[in-house]
CSV table of C-alpha atoms in Angstrom, one decimal:
chain,number,residue,atom,x,y,z
A,10,MET,CA,7.3,-13.1,-80.7
A,11,PRO,CA,7.6,-9.8,-82.8
A,12,GLU,CA,10.1,-8.5,-85.5
A,13,VAL,CA,12.0,-5.5,-84.5
A,14,THR,CA,12.8,-2.9,-87.3
A,15,VAL,CA,15.2,-0.1,-86.7
A,16,ASN,CA,15.4,2.5,-89.4
A,17,ASN,CA,18.0,5.2,-89.9
A,18,LEU,CA,18.7,5.4,-86.0
A,19,ARG,CA,20.7,8.3,-85.0
A,20,LYS,CA,21.5,9.6,-81.8
A,21,GLU,CA,23.5,12.9,-80.9
A,22,PHE,CA,24.6,14.1,-77.6
A,23,GLY,CA,25.4,17.8,-78.2
A,24,ASP,CA,28.0,17.8,-80.8
A,25,ASN,CA,28.6,14.4,-80.7
A,26,THR,CA,27.0,11.7,-82.9
A,27,VAL,CA,27.3,8.5,-81.4
A,28,LEU,CA,24.8,6.6,-83.8
A,29,HIS,CA,25.0,7.3,-87.5
A,30,ASP,CA,21.7,6.4,-89.2
A,31,ASN,CA,22.0,2.7,-88.6
A,32,THR,CA,19.2,0.3,-90.1
A,33,PHE,CA,18.8,-3.3,-89.5
A,34,THR,CA,15.9,-5.8,-88.7
A,35,ILE,CA,15.6,-8.4,-85.9
A,36,LYS,CA,13.7,-11.5,-87.0
A,37,ASP,CA,10.9,-12.9,-84.8
A,38,GLY,CA,12.4,-15.4,-82.2
A,39,GLU,CA,16.0,-14.4,-83.1
A,40,PHE,CA,19.0,-14.0,-81.0
A,41,PHE,CA,20.6,-10.9,-82.3
A,42,THR,CA,23.7,-9.6,-80.9
A,43,LEU,CA,25.1,-5.9,-81.0
A,44,LEU,CA,29.0,-6.3,-80.9
A,45,GLY,CA,31.8,-3.9,-80.7
A,46,PRO,CA,34.4,-2.1,-78.5
A,47,SER,CA,33.4,0.4,-75.7
A,48,GLY,CA,32.1,3.7,-77.0
A,49,CYS,CA,31.0,2.1,-80.5
A,50,GLY,CA,27.2,2.8,-79.7
A,51,LYS,CA,26.0,-0.6,-78.8
A,52,SER,CA,24.5,0.1,-75.4
A,53,THR,CA,23.0,3.4,-76.8
A,54,THR,CA,21.2,1.3,-79.6
A,55,LEU,CA,19.9,-1.0,-76.9
A,56,ASN,CA,18.7,2.0,-74.7
A,57,CYS,CA,16.8,3.5,-77.8
A,58,ILE,CA,15.0,0.3,-78.2
A,59,ALA,CA,14.3,0.1,-74.5
A,60,GLY,CA,13.1,3.8,-74.3
A,61,LEU,CA,15.8,4.8,-71.9
A,62,GLU,CA,17.2,7.1,-74.7
A,63,GLU,CA,15.2,9.2,-77.0
A,64,PRO,CA,17.0,8.9,-80.8
A,65,THR,CA,17.7,12.3,-82.6
A,66,GLY,CA,16.4,10.5,-85.7
A,67,GLY,CA,14.9,7.4,-87.3
A,68,SER,CA,12.3,5.0,-86.3
A,69,ILE,CA,12.0,1.9,-84.2
A,70,THR,CA,9.0,-0.7,-84.7
A,71,VAL,CA,8.2,-3.8,-82.7
A,72,GLY,CA,5.6,-6.0,-84.5
A,73,GLY,CA,3.0,-3.6,-85.5
A,74,THR,CA,3.8,-1.0,-82.8
A,75,THR,CA,5.6,2.0,-83.4
A,76,PHE,CA,7.8,2.7,-80.6
A,77,VAL,CA,9.8,5.8,-82.0
A,78,ASP,CA,9.1,7.8,-85.3
A,79,THR,CA,11.0,11.0,-85.2
A,80,SER,CA,9.5,12.4,-88.2
A,81,LYS,CA,6.0,12.1,-86.5
A,82,HIS,CA,7.0,12.9,-83.1
A,83,VAL,CA,6.3,9.5,-81.7
A,84,PHE,CA,8.0,8.2,-78.7
A,85,LEU,CA,6.3,5.6,-76.7
A,86,PRO,CA,7.5,5.6,-72.9
A,87,PRO,CA,9.4,2.5,-71.7
A,88,GLU,CA,6.6,1.4,-69.3
A,89,GLU,CA,4.3,0.9,-72.4
A,90,ARG,CA,6.8,-1.0,-74.5
A,91,ASN,CA,6.5,-4.2,-72.6
A,92,LEU,CA,10.2,-5.2,-73.0
A,93,GLY,CA,12.3,-7.2,-70.4
A,94,MET,CA,15.7,-5.9,-69.9
A,95,VAL,CA,18.6,-7.2,-67.8
A,96,PHE,CA,21.4,-4.5,-66.9
A,97,GLN,CA,25.1,-5.4,-66.6
A,98,SER,CA,24.8,-4.8,-62.7
A,99,TYR,CA,21.6,-6.8,-62.4
A,100,ALA,CA,20.0,-3.9,-60.4
A,101,LEU,CA,18.5,-6.3,-58.0
A,102,TRP,CA,16.9,-4.6,-54.7
A,103,PRO,CA,19.2,-5.7,-51.8
A,104,HIS,CA,16.6,-5.5,-49.0
A,105,MET,CA,14.0,-7.4,-50.8
A,106,THR,CA,13.9,-11.1,-51.3
A,107,ILE,CA,14.0,-12.9,-54.6
A,108,GLU,CA,10.3,-13.5,-54.7
A,109,ARG,CA,9.7,-9.7,-53.9
A,110,ASN,CA,12.2,-8.7,-56.5
A,111,LEU,CA,10.1,-10.4,-59.1
A,112,ALA,CA,6.8,-9.3,-57.7
A,113,LEU,CA,7.9,-5.5,-58.0
A,114,PRO,CA,7.2,-5.3,-62.0
A,115,LEU,CA,4.1,-7.2,-61.5
A,116,ARG,CA,2.8,-4.9,-58.7
A,117,ILE,CA,3.6,-2.0,-61.1
A,118,ARG,CA,1.5,-3.7,-63.8
A,119,LYS,CA,-1.4,-4.1,-61.2
A,120,ILE,CA,-1.4,-7.9,-61.5
A,121,PRO,CA,-3.6,-9.7,-58.8
A,122,LYS,CA,-1.6,-11.2,-56.0
A,123,ASP,CA,-2.7,-14.7,-56.6
A,124,LYS,CA,-1.6,-14.6,-60.0
A,125,GLN,CA,1.6,-12.9,-59.1
A,126,ARG,CA,2.5,-16.1,-57.1
A,127,THR,CA,2.0,-18.2,-60.2
A,128,MET,CA,4.1,-16.0,-62.5
A,129,ILE,CA,6.9,-15.7,-60.1
A,130,GLY,CA,6.9,-19.5,-59.5
A,131,GLU,CA,6.9,-20.1,-63.3
A,132,ALA,CA,9.7,-17.5,-63.9
A,133,LEU,CA,12.0,-18.8,-61.2
A,134,GLU,CA,11.3,-22.5,-62.5
A,135,LYS,CA,12.6,-21.4,-65.9
A,136,VAL,CA,15.8,-20.4,-64.4
A,137,GLY,CA,16.2,-23.2,-62.2
A,138,LEU,CA,15.9,-21.2,-58.9
A,139,SER,CA,12.4,-22.2,-57.3
A,140,GLU,CA,14.0,-23.2,-54.2
A,141,LEU,CA,15.6,-19.9,-53.6
A,142,SER,CA,12.7,-17.5,-53.6
A,143,GLY,CA,13.0,-16.5,-50.0
A,144,ARG,CA,16.7,-15.4,-50.0
A,145,TYR,CA,18.0,-12.1,-50.5
A,146,PRO,CA,20.4,-11.2,-53.3
A,147,HIS,CA,23.6,-11.1,-51.1
A,148,GLN,CA,22.9,-14.8,-50.2
A,149,LEU,CA,23.4,-15.9,-53.9
A,150,SER,CA,26.3,-16.3,-56.2
A,151,GLY,CA,26.9,-14.0,-59.1
A,152,GLY,CA,25.6,-16.7,-61.5
A,153,GLN,CA,22.3,-17.0,-59.3
A,154,GLN,CA,22.0,-13.3,-59.2
A,155,GLN,CA,22.3,-13.0,-62.9
A,156,ARG,CA,19.4,-15.8,-63.3
A,157,VAL,CA,17.4,-13.7,-60.9
A,158,ALA,CA,17.8,-10.7,-62.9
A,159,LEU,CA,16.6,-12.6,-66.0
A,160,ALA,CA,13.6,-14.2,-64.2
A,161,ARG,CA,12.6,-10.6,-63.2
A,162,ALA,CA,12.9,-9.6,-66.8
A,163,LEU,CA,10.7,-12.6,-67.9
A,164,VAL,CA,8.1,-12.7,-65.1
A,165,TYR,CA,5.6,-10.6,-67.2
A,166,SER,CA,6.2,-12.2,-70.5
A,167,PRO,CA,7.8,-9.5,-72.4
A,168,THR,CA,7.6,-9.4,-76.2
A,169,VAL,CA,11.3,-8.7,-76.5
A,170,LEU,CA,14.2,-9.6,-74.2
A,171,LEU,CA,17.1,-7.1,-74.0
A,172,LEU,CA,20.4,-7.9,-72.4
A,173,ASP,CA,23.0,-5.5,-71.5
A,174,GLU,CA,26.4,-7.4,-71.1
A,175,PRO,CA,24.8,-9.6,-68.4
A,176,LEU,CA,27.7,-12.1,-68.2
A,177,SER,CA,30.6,-9.7,-67.7
A,178,ASN,CA,30.4,-9.8,-63.9
A,179,LEU,CA,31.0,-13.5,-64.0
A,180,ASP,CA,34.3,-15.3,-64.0
A,181,ALA,CA,35.5,-17.2,-67.2
A,182,LYS,CA,34.6,-20.7,-66.3
A,183,LEU,CA,31.1,-19.6,-64.9
A,184,ARG,CA,30.6,-17.4,-68.0
A,185,GLU,CA,31.0,-20.2,-70.4
A,186,GLN,CA,28.4,-22.2,-68.4
A,187,ALA,CA,26.0,-19.3,-68.2
A,188,ARG,CA,26.1,-18.4,-71.9
A,189,ALA,CA,25.4,-22.1,-72.8
A,190,TRP,CA,22.4,-22.1,-70.3
A,191,LEU,CA,21.2,-18.6,-71.7
A,192,LYS,CA,21.4,-20.0,-75.2
A,193,ARG,CA,19.3,-23.1,-74.4
A,194,LEU,CA,16.6,-21.1,-72.4
A,195,GLN,CA,16.3,-18.5,-75.3
A,196,GLU,CA,15.7,-21.3,-77.7
A,197,ASP,CA,13.4,-23.1,-75.5
A,198,LEU,CA,11.3,-19.8,-74.9
A,199,GLY,CA,11.5,-18.6,-78.6
A,200,ILE,CA,11.9,-15.1,-77.3
A,201,THR,CA,13.3,-12.4,-79.5
A,202,THR,CA,16.4,-11.4,-77.9
A,203,VAL,CA,18.8,-8.3,-78.3
A,204,TYR,CA,22.0,-8.8,-76.6
A,205,VAL,CA,24.8,-6.4,-76.2
A,206,THR,CA,28.6,-7.5,-75.6
A,207,HIS,CA,32.1,-6.7,-76.5
A,208,ASP,CA,33.2,-10.3,-76.0
A,209,GLN,CA,33.6,-11.8,-79.5
A,210,ASP,CA,33.4,-15.5,-78.2
A,211,GLU,CA,30.1,-14.7,-76.5
A,212,ALA,CA,28.7,-13.3,-79.7
A,213,LEU,CA,29.8,-16.3,-81.8
A,214,ALA,CA,28.7,-18.8,-79.4
A,215,LEU,CA,25.0,-17.3,-78.7
A,216,SER,CA,23.9,-15.4,-81.7
A,217,ASP,CA,21.9,-16.2,-84.8
A,218,ARG,CA,23.1,-13.0,-86.3
A,219,ILE,CA,25.5,-10.3,-85.0
A,220,ALA,CA,25.8,-6.6,-86.0
A,221,VAL,CA,29.2,-5.2,-85.6
A,222,LEU,CA,29.5,-1.4,-84.8
A,223,SER,CA,32.3,0.8,-84.8
A,224,GLY,CA,32.4,4.4,-83.9
A,225,GLY,CA,28.6,4.6,-84.2
A,226,HIS,CA,28.6,3.0,-87.6
A,227,LEU,CA,27.0,-0.3,-88.5
A,228,LEU,CA,29.9,-2.2,-90.4
A,229,GLN,CA,28.2,-5.6,-90.9
A,230,VAL,CA,25.1,-7.6,-89.9
A,231,ASP,CA,25.4,-11.2,-90.6
A,232,ASP,CA,25.5,-14.9,-89.2
A,233,PRO,CA,28.5,-15.6,-86.9
A,234,HIS,CA,30.1,-18.0,-89.6
A,235,SER,CA,30.2,-15.3,-92.2
A,236,ILE,CA,31.1,-12.5,-89.7
A,237,TYR,CA,34.2,-14.7,-89.0
A,238,GLU,CA,35.1,-16.1,-92.3
A,239,SER,CA,33.9,-13.2,-94.7
A,240,PRO,CA,34.3,-10.0,-92.7
A,241,ALA,CA,33.0,-7.1,-94.9
A,242,ALA,CA,35.8,-4.8,-93.5
A,243,PRO,CA,39.2,-4.9,-92.2
A,244,GLU,CA,37.6,-3.4,-88.9
A,245,VAL,CA,35.3,-6.6,-88.4
A,246,ALA,CA,38.1,-9.0,-89.3
A,247,ALA,CA,40.2,-7.1,-86.5
A,248,PHE,CA,37.5,-7.2,-83.9
A,249,VAL,CA,36.2,-10.7,-84.3
A,250,GLY,CA,39.1,-13.0,-83.8
A,251,ARG,CA,42.8,-12.2,-84.1
A,252,CYS,CA,44.0,-11.3,-87.6
A,253,ASN,CA,47.2,-10.2,-89.4
A,254,PHE,CA,47.1,-7.3,-91.8
A,255,PHE,CA,49.5,-6.5,-94.8
A,256,GLU,CA,49.4,-3.8,-97.1
A,257,GLY,CA,50.3,-4.4,-100.7
A,258,THR,CA,50.1,-3.2,-104.2
A,259,VAL,CA,48.4,-5.4,-106.9
A,260,ALA,CA,50.9,-6.6,-109.5
A,261,GLU,CA,48.5,-8.7,-111.6
A,262,THR,CA,44.9,-9.7,-111.6
A,263,ALA,CA,42.9,-12.5,-113.6
A,264,ARG,CA,39.7,-14.4,-112.8
A,265,GLY,CA,39.5,-13.9,-109.3
A,266,ARG,CA,43.4,-14.4,-108.6
A,267,HIS,CA,45.2,-11.5,-107.5
A,268,ALA,CA,49.2,-11.2,-107.4
A,269,VAL,CA,50.0,-8.7,-104.5
A,270,ARG,CA,53.5,-7.3,-103.9
A,271,LEU,CA,53.8,-7.0,-100.0
A,272,GLY,CA,54.9,-3.6,-98.7
A,273,CYS,CA,56.8,-5.0,-95.9
A,274,VAL,CA,59.1,-7.7,-97.6
A,275,ASP,CA,58.9,-6.7,-101.2
A,276,GLN,CA,57.7,-10.1,-102.2
A,277,VAL,CA,54.7,-11.2,-104.4
A,278,VAL,CA,52.0,-13.4,-103.0
A,279,GLU,CA,48.8,-14.9,-104.6
A,280,VAL,CA,45.4,-14.2,-103.2
A,281,ALA,CA,42.0,-16.0,-104.4
A,282,SER,CA,39.3,-13.4,-104.0
A,283,PRO,CA,36.1,-12.1,-105.7
A,284,THR,CA,37.1,-8.7,-104.5
A,285,THR,CA,37.6,-6.3,-107.5
A,286,ALA,CA,41.0,-4.8,-107.5
A,287,THR,CA,42.9,-3.1,-110.4
A,288,VAL,CA,46.6,-3.3,-111.1
A,289,GLY,CA,48.6,-0.7,-109.1
A,290,SER,CA,46.1,-0.3,-106.6
A,291,THR,CA,46.9,-0.5,-102.8
A,292,VAL,CA,45.1,-3.3,-101.1
A,293,THR,CA,45.0,-4.9,-97.6
A,294,ILE,CA,45.4,-8.5,-97.1
A,295,ALA,CA,44.1,-10.1,-94.0
A,296,LEU,CA,45.1,-13.6,-92.6
A,297,ARG,CA,43.7,-15.4,-89.6
A,298,PRO,CA,46.6,-17.0,-87.4
A,299,GLU,CA,45.1,-20.4,-87.8
A,300,ARG,CA,45.0,-19.9,-91.6
A,301,LEU,CA,48.9,-19.6,-91.5
A,302,GLU,CA,51.6,-22.2,-90.9
A,303,VAL,CA,55.3,-22.1,-90.2
A,304,VAL,CA,57.3,-25.0,-91.4
A,305,PRO,CA,61.2,-25.5,-91.2
A,306,ALA,CA,63.3,-23.8,-93.9
A,307,GLY,CA,63.5,-25.9,-96.9
A,308,THR,CA,60.2,-27.8,-96.4
A,309,GLU,CA,58.5,-28.7,-99.8
A,310,THR,CA,55.0,-27.4,-99.9
A,311,ASP,CA,53.0,-27.5,-103.0
A,312,GLY,CA,50.5,-24.8,-104.2
A,313,VAL,CA,50.8,-22.3,-101.3
A,314,ASN,CA,52.5,-18.9,-100.7
A,315,ARG,CA,56.1,-19.3,-99.1
A,316,LEU,CA,57.7,-16.5,-97.4
A,317,ASP,CA,61.0,-16.6,-95.5
A,318,THR,CA,60.7,-15.4,-92.0
A,319,GLU,CA,62.3,-16.0,-88.5
A,320,VAL,CA,60.6,-17.2,-85.2
A,321,LEU,CA,60.8,-14.3,-82.6
A,322,SER,CA,58.8,-16.3,-79.7
A,323,SER,CA,56.6,-19.2,-79.3
A,324,ALA,CA,54.0,-20.5,-76.5
A,325,TYR,CA,52.2,-23.6,-75.8
A,326,VAL,CA,48.6,-22.9,-75.1
A,327,GLY,CA,47.3,-26.5,-74.8
A,328,SER,CA,45.5,-27.2,-78.0
A,329,HIS,CA,48.5,-25.6,-80.1
A,330,TYR,CA,51.4,-23.6,-80.3
A,331,GLU,CA,51.4,-19.8,-80.9
A,332,TYR,CA,54.4,-18.2,-82.6
A,333,ASP,CA,55.3,-14.7,-83.2
A,334,VAL,CA,57.3,-14.4,-86.4
A,335,ARG,CA,59.1,-11.5,-88.1
A,336,LEU,CA,58.2,-10.5,-91.7
A,337,GLY,CA,60.2,-7.4,-92.7
A,338,ASP,CA,59.1,-4.7,-90.2
A,339,GLN,CA,55.9,-6.6,-89.0
A,340,VAL,CA,55.4,-9.1,-86.4
A,341,VAL,CA,53.0,-11.9,-87.5
A,342,GLN,CA,51.0,-14.3,-85.3
A,343,VAL,CA,50.7,-18.0,-86.2
A,344,GLU,CA,48.8,-20.9,-84.7
A,345,SER,CA,50.4,-24.2,-85.3
A,346,ASN,CA,50.6,-27.9,-84.2
A,347,ARG,CA,54.2,-27.9,-84.9
A,348,PRO,CA,56.4,-27.8,-81.5
A,349,GLY,CA,59.7,-26.3,-80.9
A,350,LEU,CA,60.3,-24.2,-84.1
A,351,THR,CA,63.2,-21.5,-83.8
A,352,GLY,CA,65.3,-19.5,-86.0
A,353,ARG,CA,64.8,-19.3,-89.8
A,354,VAL,CA,61.4,-20.7,-90.9
A,355,GLN,CA,59.0,-20.5,-93.8
A,356,LEU,CA,55.4,-18.7,-93.4
A,357,VAL,CA,52.9,-20.6,-95.7
A,358,PHE,CA,49.4,-20.0,-96.6
A,359,ASP,CA,47.0,-21.0,-99.5
A,360,PRO,CA,45.6,-18.1,-101.6
A,361,GLU,CA,42.0,-19.1,-100.7
A,362,HIS,CA,42.8,-18.3,-97.0
A,363,ALA,CA,43.7,-14.8,-97.4
A,364,LEU,CA,41.0,-11.9,-97.3
A,365,LEU,CA,41.4,-9.0,-99.6
A,366,TYR,CA,40.2,-5.6,-99.2
A,367,ALA,CA,40.6,-3.4,-102.2
A,368,GLN,CA,39.9,0.1,-100.9
A,369,LYS,CA,42.0,1.7,-98.0
A,370,VAL,CA,39.9,4.3,-96.4
A,371,GLU,CA,40.9,7.0,-93.8
A,372,GLN,CA,40.2,5.4,-90.3
A,373,SER,CA,38.7,7.0,-87.3
A,374,ALA,CA,40.6,6.7,-83.9
A,375,ASP,CA,38.3,4.0,-83.0
A,376,GLU,CA,38.9,2.0,-86.1
A,377,ARG,CA,42.6,2.5,-85.8
A,378,GLU,CA,42.5,1.1,-82.2
A,379,LEU,CA,40.5,-2.2,-83.7
A,380,LEU,CA,43.1,-2.9,-86.2
A,381,THR,CA,45.8,-2.9,-83.5
A,382,VAL,CA,44.0,-4.7,-80.8
A,383,ASP,CA,45.6,-8.0,-79.9
A,384,HIS,CA,42.7,-10.3,-78.9
């Protein structure tokens, strides 16, 4: 399967720029996810690869074939790209049987009928629906319809598979089962796959690498572990998982250790980070709820930051408790195994568990929304 190279991709709709010169490469056989909130440009990027949108600038190459190069006025139409695509709505023809739905792209490609039957049988076998070829879409469950749409995208052996939020119409339990099945199928086939979603759990579970977009800008491309544990920007930390953010001023710095005075409580905490920050500069500290702990007031804790706080609310969610605590004028989310904490407590965390962002930049409305989203 080929490598996909996207270089300086730009898309404008009138005066509105929805993609800002984004560049990335999708490796041969990789499961690559475009992740971000609605309106961030992920579906537009997918549609540019598919040929459903013509970019304003940049180039797209798959293997040795140039699909788009705006500088050379090259634009290969969708039907010549040999890409498989599954839409969010599945787009199955309701008046056709499953077999005829799969036969349609083969007829368009003028595949002989005897070969069509073989190819349809193989595609339905891949998705586990061989026995349902004579049924109509309305006679299938949502999960089965999703598999039919995937089989139709695979039936003509595309070079790259494009998936635009294909699991969003399924209920939560079925969605978990479907993503596990989809990942196994992709690995078995070894097909290069580009996946669009706004669901962070889906992205983390399925992807070899993730590209996080916001406001048409590509913020970070990395493997799931790095995206979650080492987000390149506060916007990435905010969107991928829950996160608490604190603004502060650097009071002291030495050998990767920073003493930061928090603005919300006028207390100093220690942060271990390779980020360069000068004394007196404004920084942002990010802390995941599971990296924080709440302990009864007066509990001895060695080598950690300790902040006096108060429990506002608690909830038992099965595997752990979730606490909202007040820290100055901020509400902080904490995950803990300790039950029944109330009143005055201490909020503690290790310096190594905090993320430090040295430069505060002006945020777009989309980015401000990301930083306040409660996942």
